[in-house]
Short mmCIF file of C-alpha atoms in Angstrom, two decimals:
data_model
loop_
_atom_site.label_atom_id
_atom_site.label_comp_id
_atom_site.label_asym_id
_atom_site.label_seq_id
_atom_site.Cartn_x
_atom_site.Cartn_y
_atom_site.Cartn_z
CA MET E 1 61.79 -32.83 -30.01
CA VAL E 2 59.81 -30.76 -27.53
CA LEU E 3 56.86 -28.47 -28.25
CA GLU E 4 55.59 -25.70 -25.99
CA ASP E 5 51.97 -24.72 -25.49
CA ILE E 6 51.07 -21.01 -25.49
CA THR E 7 51.88 -20.74 -21.79
CA GLY E 8 55.39 -22.14 -22.41
CA LYS E 9 54.79 -25.60 -20.90
CA PRO E 10 57.02 -28.19 -22.69
CA VAL E 11 55.69 -31.55 -23.92
CA PRO E 12 57.39 -34.16 -26.18
CA ALA E 13 56.24 -33.54 -29.77
CA ILE E 14 55.44 -37.22 -30.34
CA ASP E 15 52.91 -37.11 -27.46
CA VAL E 16 51.19 -34.06 -28.94
CA PHE E 17 50.91 -35.67 -32.37
CA ALA E 18 49.85 -39.07 -30.97
CA LEU E 19 47.12 -37.51 -28.82
CA SER E 20 45.88 -35.40 -31.76
CA ILE E 21 45.62 -38.50 -33.96
CA LYS E 22 44.01 -40.46 -31.10
CA ALA E 23 41.35 -37.73 -30.73
CA LEU E 24 40.53 -37.98 -34.46
CA VAL E 25 40.36 -41.79 -34.29
CA LYS E 26 38.05 -41.61 -31.24
CA HIS E 27 35.85 -39.02 -32.98
CA LEU E 28 35.37 -41.33 -35.97
CA MET E 29 34.83 -44.50 -33.90
CA ASP E 30 32.23 -42.73 -31.71
CA ALA E 31 30.36 -41.57 -34.82
CA LEU E 32 30.42 -45.09 -36.32
CA GLU E 33 29.16 -46.59 -33.05
CA THR E 34 26.35 -44.02 -32.75
CA ARG E 35 25.21 -44.96 -36.25
CA GLY E 36 25.30 -48.67 -35.38
CA THR E 37 27.64 -49.63 -38.22
CA GLY E 38 29.51 -52.35 -36.26
CA VAL E 39 32.80 -51.18 -37.83
CA LYS E 40 35.88 -51.89 -35.68
CA PRO E 41 39.24 -49.99 -35.83
CA ASN E 42 40.97 -52.95 -37.53
CA ASP E 43 38.35 -52.98 -40.31
CA ILE E 44 39.65 -49.60 -41.38
CA GLN E 45 42.57 -48.71 -43.63
CA TRP E 46 43.85 -45.51 -42.02
CA VAL E 47 45.49 -42.89 -44.26
CA LEU E 48 47.62 -40.11 -42.79
CA THR E 49 48.42 -37.22 -45.08
CA VAL E 50 51.76 -35.38 -44.93
CA PRO E 51 53.36 -32.66 -47.09
CA ALA E 52 55.34 -34.05 -50.05
CA ILE E 53 58.29 -31.84 -49.04
CA TRP E 54 58.63 -33.61 -45.68
CA THR E 55 61.75 -35.69 -45.03
CA ASP E 56 61.75 -39.45 -44.44
CA ASN E 57 62.38 -38.71 -40.75
CA SER E 58 59.22 -36.58 -40.54
CA LYS E 59 57.14 -39.27 -42.28
CA GLN E 60 58.38 -41.91 -39.86
CA PHE E 61 57.68 -39.55 -36.97
CA MET E 62 54.02 -39.41 -38.14
CA ARG E 63 53.91 -43.19 -38.51
CA LYS E 64 55.25 -43.65 -34.95
CA SER E 65 52.77 -41.09 -33.64
CA ALA E 66 49.90 -42.97 -35.30
CA GLU E 67 51.10 -46.30 -33.87
CA LYS E 68 51.34 -44.67 -30.44
CA ALA E 69 47.73 -43.52 -30.95
CA GLY E 70 46.69 -47.17 -31.38
CA ILE E 71 46.65 -47.55 -35.19
CA GLN E 72 48.29 -50.83 -36.22
CA LYS E 73 51.25 -50.69 -38.61
CA GLU E 74 49.67 -52.90 -41.27
CA HIS E 75 46.49 -50.77 -41.30
CA LEU E 76 48.29 -47.48 -41.92
CA LEU E 77 49.18 -45.73 -45.19
CA ILE E 78 51.06 -42.45 -45.55
CA SER E 79 49.74 -40.26 -48.37
CA LEU E 80 51.43 -37.15 -49.80
CA GLU E 81 49.04 -34.19 -49.70
CA PRO E 82 49.42 -32.72 -53.22
CA GLU E 83 49.25 -36.26 -54.67
CA ALA E 84 45.99 -36.93 -52.84
CA ALA E 85 44.54 -33.65 -54.17
CA SER E 86 45.67 -34.55 -57.70
CA ILE E 87 44.01 -37.98 -57.51
CA TYR E 88 40.74 -36.42 -56.31
CA CYS E 89 40.69 -33.80 -59.08
CA GLN E 90 40.82 -36.57 -61.73
CA HIS E 91 37.25 -37.42 -60.75
CA LEU E 92 35.80 -33.91 -60.75
CA PRO E 93 33.33 -32.74 -63.40
CA THR E 94 34.20 -29.40 -65.07
CA GLU E 95 31.53 -27.44 -63.20
CA LYS E 96 33.32 -28.22 -59.92
CA LEU E 97 36.52 -26.57 -61.21
CA SER E 98 36.44 -22.78 -61.01
CA GLY E 99 38.51 -21.39 -63.91
CA ALA E 100 38.00 -24.38 -66.23
CA GLU E 101 36.19 -23.94 -69.55
CA SER E 102 33.23 -26.10 -70.57
CA GLY E 103 34.32 -29.54 -71.78
CA PHE E 104 37.66 -29.32 -69.97
CA THR E 105 38.75 -32.49 -68.20
CA MET E 106 41.67 -33.28 -65.92
CA SER E 107 41.66 -36.87 -67.13
CA LYS E 108 42.84 -36.25 -70.72
CA VAL E 109 46.01 -38.28 -71.42
CA GLY E 110 49.08 -36.04 -71.61
CA THR E 111 47.57 -33.26 -69.46
CA LYS E 112 50.36 -31.67 -67.38
CA TYR E 113 49.53 -29.57 -64.35
CA MET E 114 51.07 -28.12 -61.21
CA ILE E 115 49.32 -28.89 -57.91
CA ILE E 116 49.88 -26.06 -55.44
CA ASP E 117 48.76 -27.29 -52.01
CA LEU E 118 48.29 -24.20 -49.85
CA GLY E 119 47.88 -25.37 -46.28
CA GLY E 120 48.07 -23.76 -42.86
CA GLY E 121 51.75 -24.34 -42.19
CA THR E 122 53.23 -25.35 -45.54
CA VAL E 123 52.96 -24.71 -49.25
CA ASP E 124 53.66 -27.88 -51.17
CA ILE E 125 54.10 -27.99 -54.97
CA THR E 126 54.07 -31.11 -57.17
CA VAL E 127 53.77 -31.49 -60.96
CA HIS E 128 51.91 -34.39 -62.59
CA GLU E 129 51.22 -35.72 -66.07
CA LYS E 130 48.21 -37.90 -66.87
CA LEU E 131 49.15 -41.26 -68.40
CA ALA E 132 47.23 -43.66 -70.62
CA GLY E 133 45.59 -46.21 -68.35
CA GLY E 134 44.64 -43.63 -65.74
CA GLY E 135 47.89 -43.33 -63.76
CA LEU E 136 49.76 -40.15 -62.85
CA THR E 137 53.50 -39.57 -63.11
CA GLU E 138 55.46 -36.92 -61.25
CA ILE E 139 57.45 -34.91 -63.79
CA SER E 140 59.41 -32.67 -61.42
CA ARG E 141 60.46 -33.15 -57.80
CA ALA E 142 58.25 -31.61 -55.10
CA THR E 143 59.20 -28.28 -53.61
CA GLY E 144 57.68 -25.91 -51.07
CA GLY E 145 58.17 -23.94 -47.89
CA ASP E 146 56.67 -22.84 -44.59
CA CYS E 147 54.67 -19.94 -46.02
CA GLY E 148 51.13 -21.28 -45.47
CA GLY E 149 48.15 -19.44 -44.05
CA THR E 150 49.41 -19.33 -40.46
CA SER E 151 52.34 -17.13 -41.48
CA ILE E 152 49.75 -14.33 -41.92
CA ASP E 153 48.67 -14.92 -38.29
CA ALA E 154 52.31 -14.33 -37.32
CA GLU E 155 52.24 -10.98 -39.19
CA PHE E 156 49.09 -10.03 -37.26
CA ILE E 157 50.76 -10.85 -33.92
CA GLN E 158 53.73 -8.71 -34.97
CA LEU E 159 51.35 -5.83 -35.66
CA LEU E 160 49.81 -6.21 -32.17
CA ALA E 161 53.33 -6.28 -30.69
CA LYS E 162 54.07 -2.95 -32.39
CA ILE E 163 50.97 -1.44 -30.74
CA PHE E 164 51.12 -2.94 -27.24
CA GLY E 165 54.72 -4.23 -27.05
CA ALA E 166 55.82 -7.88 -27.31
CA PRO E 167 55.99 -8.38 -23.48
CA LEU E 168 52.26 -7.59 -23.12
CA ILE E 169 51.33 -10.07 -25.89
CA HIS E 170 53.49 -12.76 -24.18
CA THR E 171 51.78 -11.99 -20.86
CA MET E 172 48.37 -12.38 -22.50
CA LYS E 173 49.43 -15.76 -23.95
CA ARG E 174 50.65 -16.96 -20.56
CA GLU E 175 47.99 -15.52 -18.25
CA GLN E 176 44.90 -15.35 -20.48
CA PRO E 177 45.31 -18.17 -23.05
CA GLU E 178 41.53 -18.38 -23.73
CA ALA E 179 41.40 -14.69 -24.69
CA TYR E 180 44.53 -15.07 -26.85
CA LEU E 181 43.07 -18.07 -28.69
CA ASP E 182 39.75 -16.24 -29.19
CA LEU E 183 41.70 -13.37 -30.77
CA ILE E 184 43.55 -15.72 -33.16
CA ARG E 185 40.32 -17.57 -34.09
CA GLU E 186 38.57 -14.29 -34.80
CA PHE E 187 41.48 -13.17 -36.99
CA GLU E 188 41.30 -16.52 -38.84
CA THR E 189 37.58 -15.94 -39.55
CA VAL E 190 38.05 -12.34 -40.73
CA LYS E 191 41.11 -13.08 -42.91
CA ARG E 192 39.03 -15.55 -44.97
CA THR E 193 36.59 -12.76 -45.93
CA ILE E 194 39.17 -10.36 -47.42
CA THR E 195 38.85 -9.80 -51.17
CA PRO E 196 41.12 -7.82 -53.53
CA SER E 197 38.38 -5.20 -54.01
CA LYS E 198 37.80 -4.66 -50.26
CA GLN E 199 37.78 -0.94 -49.39
CA GLY E 200 36.97 1.08 -46.27
CA LYS E 201 37.19 -0.65 -42.90
CA VAL E 202 37.66 -4.25 -41.74
CA ASN E 203 35.94 -4.96 -38.41
CA MET E 204 37.28 -7.55 -36.01
CA ALA E 205 36.04 -8.47 -32.52
CA ILE E 206 38.76 -8.40 -29.84
CA PRO E 207 38.79 -9.47 -26.15
CA TYR E 208 38.48 -5.78 -25.19
CA ALA E 209 38.17 -6.15 -21.41
CA THR E 210 41.22 -8.46 -21.18
CA LEU E 211 43.40 -6.27 -23.42
CA ASP E 212 42.30 -3.08 -21.66
CA ALA E 213 43.08 -4.53 -18.21
CA LEU E 214 46.52 -5.72 -19.41
CA CYS E 215 47.27 -2.25 -20.84
CA LYS E 216 46.32 -0.53 -17.57
CA LYS E 217 48.38 -2.99 -15.52
CA HIS E 218 51.53 -3.15 -17.65
CA LEU E 219 51.50 0.06 -19.72
CA LYS E 220 49.79 2.29 -17.11
CA GLU E 221 47.32 3.51 -19.79
CA ASP E 222 44.08 2.22 -21.29
CA LEU E 223 43.81 0.39 -24.63
CA SER E 224 42.64 3.46 -26.63
CA THR E 225 45.54 5.60 -25.36
CA ALA E 226 48.05 2.83 -26.23
CA LEU E 227 46.61 2.64 -29.74
CA LEU E 228 46.78 6.43 -30.24
CA ALA E 229 50.45 6.40 -29.23
CA SER E 230 51.27 3.64 -31.73
CA PRO E 231 52.36 3.91 -35.42
CA TYR E 232 48.80 2.83 -36.38
CA ALA E 233 46.89 5.73 -34.74
CA ASN E 234 45.53 6.79 -38.16
CA SER E 235 44.78 3.34 -39.60
CA ILE E 236 43.24 1.43 -36.65
CA SER E 237 40.44 2.57 -34.35
CA ILE E 238 38.36 1.05 -31.56
CA ARG E 239 34.55 0.95 -31.72
CA GLY E 240 33.01 -0.84 -28.74
CA ASP E 241 34.69 -4.27 -28.54
CA LYS E 242 35.77 -4.15 -32.18
CA MET E 243 39.00 -3.11 -33.80
CA ARG E 244 38.52 -1.30 -37.14
CA PHE E 245 41.41 -1.63 -39.61
CA ASP E 246 41.89 0.31 -42.83
CA ALA E 247 41.36 -2.33 -45.54
CA ASP E 248 44.75 -1.60 -47.11
CA LEU E 249 46.56 -2.14 -43.80
CA PHE E 250 44.77 -5.47 -43.30
CA LYS E 251 45.59 -6.55 -46.86
CA ASN E 252 49.26 -5.64 -46.26
CA LEU E 253 49.42 -8.49 -43.71
CA PHE E 254 49.17 -10.90 -46.66
CA ASP E 255 51.94 -9.30 -48.75
CA LYS E 256 55.01 -11.15 -47.45
CA THR E 257 53.33 -14.58 -47.53
CA ILE E 258 51.90 -14.09 -51.04
CA LYS E 259 55.30 -12.87 -52.29
CA ASN E 260 57.00 -16.00 -50.85
CA ILE E 261 54.43 -18.27 -52.52
CA LEU E 262 54.84 -16.53 -55.91
CA THR E 263 58.64 -16.90 -55.58
CA LEU E 264 58.26 -20.67 -55.00
CA ILE E 265 56.04 -21.06 -58.08
CA LYS E 266 58.38 -18.93 -60.23
CA GLU E 267 61.33 -21.08 -59.07
CA MET E 268 59.47 -24.18 -60.29
CA PHE E 269 58.96 -22.63 -63.74
CA THR E 270 62.72 -22.12 -64.14
CA ARG E 271 63.01 -25.91 -64.57
CA ASP E 272 63.19 -26.91 -68.23
CA GLU E 273 60.77 -29.81 -67.89
CA LEU E 274 57.97 -27.47 -66.73
CA GLU E 275 57.92 -25.01 -69.63
CA SER E 276 54.92 -26.71 -71.22
CA VAL E 277 52.86 -26.86 -67.99
CA ALA E 278 49.87 -24.57 -68.61
CA LEU E 279 47.61 -25.47 -65.67
CA LEU E 280 47.92 -24.45 -62.02
CA LEU E 281 45.62 -26.31 -59.63
CA LEU E 282 45.15 -24.56 -56.27
CA VAL E 283 44.10 -26.82 -53.38
CA GLY E 284 44.20 -26.76 -49.57
CA GLY E 285 42.46 -24.46 -47.08
CA PHE E 286 44.54 -21.36 -47.89
CA SER E 287 43.71 -21.66 -51.61
CA GLU E 288 40.22 -20.32 -50.76
CA CYS E 289 41.86 -16.92 -50.11
CA THR E 290 40.74 -14.71 -53.04
CA LEU E 291 43.61 -12.24 -52.47
CA LEU E 292 46.08 -15.06 -53.11
CA GLN E 293 44.11 -16.42 -56.07
CA ALA E 294 44.07 -12.97 -57.71
CA GLU E 295 47.84 -12.48 -57.31
CA ILE E 296 48.64 -15.93 -58.75
CA LYS E 297 46.34 -15.29 -61.75
CA LYS E 298 47.90 -11.85 -62.32
CA THR E 299 51.49 -13.18 -62.09
CA PHE E 300 50.96 -16.20 -64.36
CA LEU E 301 48.73 -14.69 -67.05
CA SER E 302 49.77 -17.18 -69.73
CA ARG E 303 48.67 -20.14 -67.60
CA ARG E 304 45.23 -21.19 -66.41
CA VAL E 305 44.56 -21.17 -62.66
CA ILE E 306 41.95 -23.68 -61.48
CA VAL E 307 40.40 -23.84 -58.00
CA PRO E 308 38.20 -26.89 -57.21
CA GLU E 309 34.96 -26.38 -55.31
CA GLU E 310 35.59 -26.82 -51.54
CA SER E 311 39.32 -26.84 -52.26
CA GLY E 312 40.03 -27.13 -48.52
CA LEU E 313 38.67 -30.71 -48.63
CA THR E 314 40.46 -31.96 -51.76
CA VAL E 315 43.36 -33.50 -49.81
CA LEU E 316 41.02 -35.30 -47.41
CA LYS E 317 38.85 -36.74 -50.19
CA GLY E 318 41.89 -37.63 -52.30
CA ALA E 319 43.43 -39.48 -49.34
CA VAL E 320 40.33 -41.71 -49.22
CA LEU E 321 40.74 -42.49 -52.94
CA PHE E 322 44.47 -43.15 -52.38
CA GLY E 323 43.54 -45.60 -49.61
CA HIS E 324 41.42 -47.53 -52.11
CA ASN E 325 44.06 -47.39 -54.85
CA SER E 326 47.60 -46.62 -53.69
CA LYS E 327 48.85 -47.47 -57.21
CA ALA E 328 47.18 -44.34 -58.64
CA ILE E 329 50.60 -42.68 -58.81
CA ASP E 330 52.53 -44.48 -61.54
CA SER E 331 55.95 -42.94 -60.75
CA ARG E 332 57.57 -40.37 -58.47
CA LYS E 333 60.68 -38.18 -58.62
CA ILE E 334 63.27 -38.87 -55.91
CA ARG E 335 63.78 -35.61 -53.98
CA VAL E 336 67.26 -36.33 -52.54
CA THR E 337 70.20 -38.64 -53.27
CA TYR E 338 70.29 -41.66 -50.92
CA GLY E 339 73.39 -43.62 -50.00
CA ILE E 340 75.43 -45.23 -47.26
CA THR E 341 78.83 -44.42 -45.84
CA THR E 342 81.64 -46.72 -46.91
CA ARG E 343 85.42 -46.94 -47.40
CA SER E 344 87.01 -47.31 -50.80
CA LEU E 345 90.57 -47.46 -52.14
CA PHE E 346 92.03 -43.95 -52.25
CA ASN E 347 92.00 -42.32 -55.67
CA PRO E 348 93.94 -39.01 -55.66
CA VAL E 349 92.01 -37.84 -58.76
CA ILE E 350 88.63 -38.09 -56.96
CA HIS E 351 89.43 -37.99 -53.23
CA ASP E 352 90.91 -35.26 -51.05
CA GLN E 353 93.71 -35.70 -48.53
CA GLN E 354 91.58 -35.05 -45.42
CA HIS E 355 89.62 -38.27 -46.08
CA TYR E 356 92.82 -40.33 -46.51
CA ILE E 357 93.40 -43.24 -44.08
CA GLU E 358 95.60 -46.34 -44.09
CA VAL E 359 94.14 -49.77 -43.36
CA SER E 360 96.62 -52.69 -43.22
CA ASP E 361 99.18 -50.48 -45.01
CA LYS E 362 96.77 -49.85 -47.87
CA PRO E 363 95.53 -46.34 -48.82
CA TYR E 364 91.78 -45.90 -48.28
CA CYS E 365 89.29 -43.05 -48.39
CA LYS E 366 86.87 -42.79 -45.44
CA ASN E 367 83.25 -41.50 -45.37
CA VAL E 368 82.68 -42.17 -49.07
CA PHE E 369 79.05 -41.62 -50.17
CA ASP E 370 78.04 -44.90 -51.84
CA ILE E 371 75.00 -43.85 -53.91
CA ILE E 372 71.94 -46.11 -53.77
CA MET E 373 69.45 -43.82 -55.53
CA GLN E 374 70.08 -40.46 -57.22
CA LYS E 375 68.06 -37.29 -56.82
CA ASP E 376 65.58 -36.53 -59.65
CA THR E 377 65.42 -40.19 -60.75
CA ASN E 378 61.91 -41.14 -61.88
CA VAL E 379 60.95 -44.39 -60.15
CA LYS E 380 57.86 -46.58 -60.11
CA PRO E 381 56.42 -47.55 -56.70
CA GLY E 382 58.24 -50.61 -55.36
CA THR E 383 61.47 -50.05 -57.33
CA ILE E 384 64.17 -52.22 -55.71
CA VAL E 385 67.90 -51.52 -55.54
CA LYS E 386 70.00 -54.45 -54.26
CA LYS E 387 73.27 -54.13 -52.34
CA ASN E 388 75.50 -56.88 -50.98
CA TYR E 389 77.19 -56.82 -47.56
CA LEU E 390 79.35 -59.24 -45.61
CA SER E 391 79.16 -59.84 -41.88
CA PHE E 392 82.22 -60.65 -39.76
CA LYS E 393 82.55 -63.92 -37.87
CA ASP E 394 80.92 -63.82 -34.39
CA GLU E 395 79.15 -60.59 -35.29
CA LYS E 396 75.50 -60.76 -34.17
CA THR E 397 74.39 -57.66 -36.05
CA VAL E 398 75.45 -55.62 -39.05
CA SER E 399 74.57 -51.96 -38.97
CA PHE E 400 74.99 -49.20 -41.51
CA ALA E 401 74.03 -45.55 -41.58
CA ILE E 402 71.86 -44.23 -44.42
CA TYR E 403 72.47 -40.72 -45.71
CA ALA E 404 70.60 -38.24 -47.87
CA SER E 405 72.11 -35.39 -49.85
CA GLU E 406 70.71 -32.34 -51.66
CA LYS E 407 73.41 -32.90 -54.33
CA THR E 408 72.90 -35.26 -57.27
CA SER E 409 76.38 -36.83 -57.00
CA PRO E 410 77.81 -36.32 -53.49
CA VAL E 411 81.33 -37.67 -52.84
CA TYR E 412 81.44 -37.83 -49.01
CA THR E 413 78.83 -38.39 -46.31
CA ASP E 414 80.27 -35.56 -44.18
CA GLU E 415 80.08 -32.82 -46.80
CA ASP E 416 77.66 -29.85 -46.83
CA GLY E 417 74.06 -30.62 -47.79
CA CYS E 418 74.39 -34.21 -46.58
CA SER E 419 72.80 -35.65 -43.43
CA SER E 420 72.15 -38.99 -41.77
CA VAL E 421 68.53 -40.08 -42.15
CA GLY E 422 68.79 -43.17 -39.99
CA GLU E 423 70.44 -46.47 -39.24
CA ALA E 424 69.58 -49.98 -40.37
CA VAL E 425 70.47 -52.91 -38.08
CA ILE E 426 70.44 -56.47 -39.46
CA GLU E 427 70.33 -59.41 -37.02
CA ILE E 428 72.47 -62.42 -38.11
CA SER E 429 70.85 -65.87 -37.59
CA ASP E 430 74.18 -67.74 -37.28
CA PRO E 431 77.03 -65.47 -36.12
CA SER E 432 79.50 -68.43 -36.01
CA GLU E 433 80.31 -67.90 -39.68
CA ARG E 434 80.49 -64.96 -42.07
CA GLN E 435 77.25 -64.25 -43.90
CA ASP E 436 76.69 -62.85 -47.36
CA LEU E 437 73.79 -60.42 -47.02
CA GLU E 438 71.60 -59.04 -49.76
CA VAL E 439 69.81 -55.84 -48.77
CA GLU E 440 66.93 -54.55 -50.87
CA PHE E 441 66.17 -50.83 -50.71
CA MET E 442 62.65 -50.07 -51.93
CA PHE E 443 61.90 -46.68 -53.50
CA GLY E 444 58.99 -44.99 -55.25
CA ASN E 445 56.40 -45.42 -52.49
CA THR E 446 55.54 -42.56 -50.14
CA GLU E 447 58.17 -43.98 -47.74
CA VAL E 448 61.58 -45.69 -48.20
CA SER E 449 61.73 -49.28 -46.90
CA LEU E 450 64.37 -52.04 -46.53
CA HIS E 451 64.45 -55.83 -46.66
CA ALA E 452 67.45 -58.12 -45.96
CA VAL E 453 68.19 -61.81 -46.78
CA GLU E 454 71.10 -64.14 -45.89
CA LYS E 455 72.11 -65.49 -49.29
CA LYS E 456 73.43 -68.87 -48.13
CA SER E 457 70.48 -69.90 -45.94
CA GLY E 458 67.82 -67.81 -47.68
CA ASN E 459 66.72 -66.61 -44.24
CA THR E 460 64.98 -63.25 -44.09
CA CYS E 461 66.85 -61.25 -41.48
CA HIS E 462 65.15 -59.17 -38.87
CA LEU E 463 65.95 -55.60 -39.94
CA SER E 464 65.14 -52.50 -37.96
CA PHE E 465 65.32 -49.22 -39.80
CA ASP E 466 65.05 -46.23 -37.52
CA LEU E 467 64.75 -42.78 -39.04
CA ILE E 468 64.30 -40.82 -35.82
#
């Protein structure tokens, strides 16, 4: 996968992620050295947080990026963002929870609540119930979408494109990236200040000289003239180096994103198991947006909406707690059905003709989805499913593809909603004879893992499981 910077220069995505992680690691290590702590990188348990809605491939991509950045495999944990936030909120006193009544506690056994993690890129929703003994169980599979805070930035860029034309905005990105980034940062600052009651004008600093020069060069008119000729002549004005928006126009930039978030939450409440969930916990940087808070409260009047103090830091602080106690989550819901591709004897009642093949004059069905773990199953961390395989004589490796499906009971690995998530390769210690292999698939942790043993010798096989 390749990413482009704002000037269009392509770079492998894994390099971008690895260098970002490396910069964070360096920042921490420099701070620890300055303070004379004597802490070394290998003394640290590193925790990387990812959205719960991410696929196994995405999680492994982050793990590989972190290893490329110099973090050792055995010192790295992957934490799911809404889970981390949920763990952190167990430890908060009531006064740190805006919207909670006096005496309320998140740690009461049987408390069910929805964690809505509103980040920059994604919105990630998980539902937990508090168990006796302090653990948390996931009572409905995670869901979400790419309607985080940055989707409002995209609406703002669209608005600018309607005023100045998309080609001019692209030229600014390419030729004046500093000015473009300043504009986006300024928008980010202003958008955090918007409240539901905001009236009048919203002022925002813009790189006036750069925009004016680009207008004169490419549009053959100055910035003010371009604005007057646009659909926003009556709702946006220029005062010095500031753009003045009508408050209602500025608030409209939030509409589409807020509507998408409300739709996601409503979709969750159509699930039977969530009818009794009365608490919504808003976390993540975008949850500090009072416009969004107000709309969620208005839409879900019968439920209490709670926003922790400094909600933008709840995931970070929860990830630290998760690093100290990764068993805080007692069980998780499996988000997809996992299986491998296999052949089985053809059954005309179950199988269709296009998957029919003959092997040694016997009727078989190809590409059968052999289910290992079904979607929506509640599993405890470390749950093991065992499968037996047989190697052929003189075969040095046994490999099999692992598939995931959106369906609960898929029949074939080549049907809609089904995709390959990776391949496992088992190395055979003695290829001169056939080996009975027992493969253990481990579920319930933040990542899926595999382990293989030769039954006869008891040897643990070297198994590589590549999800990218």
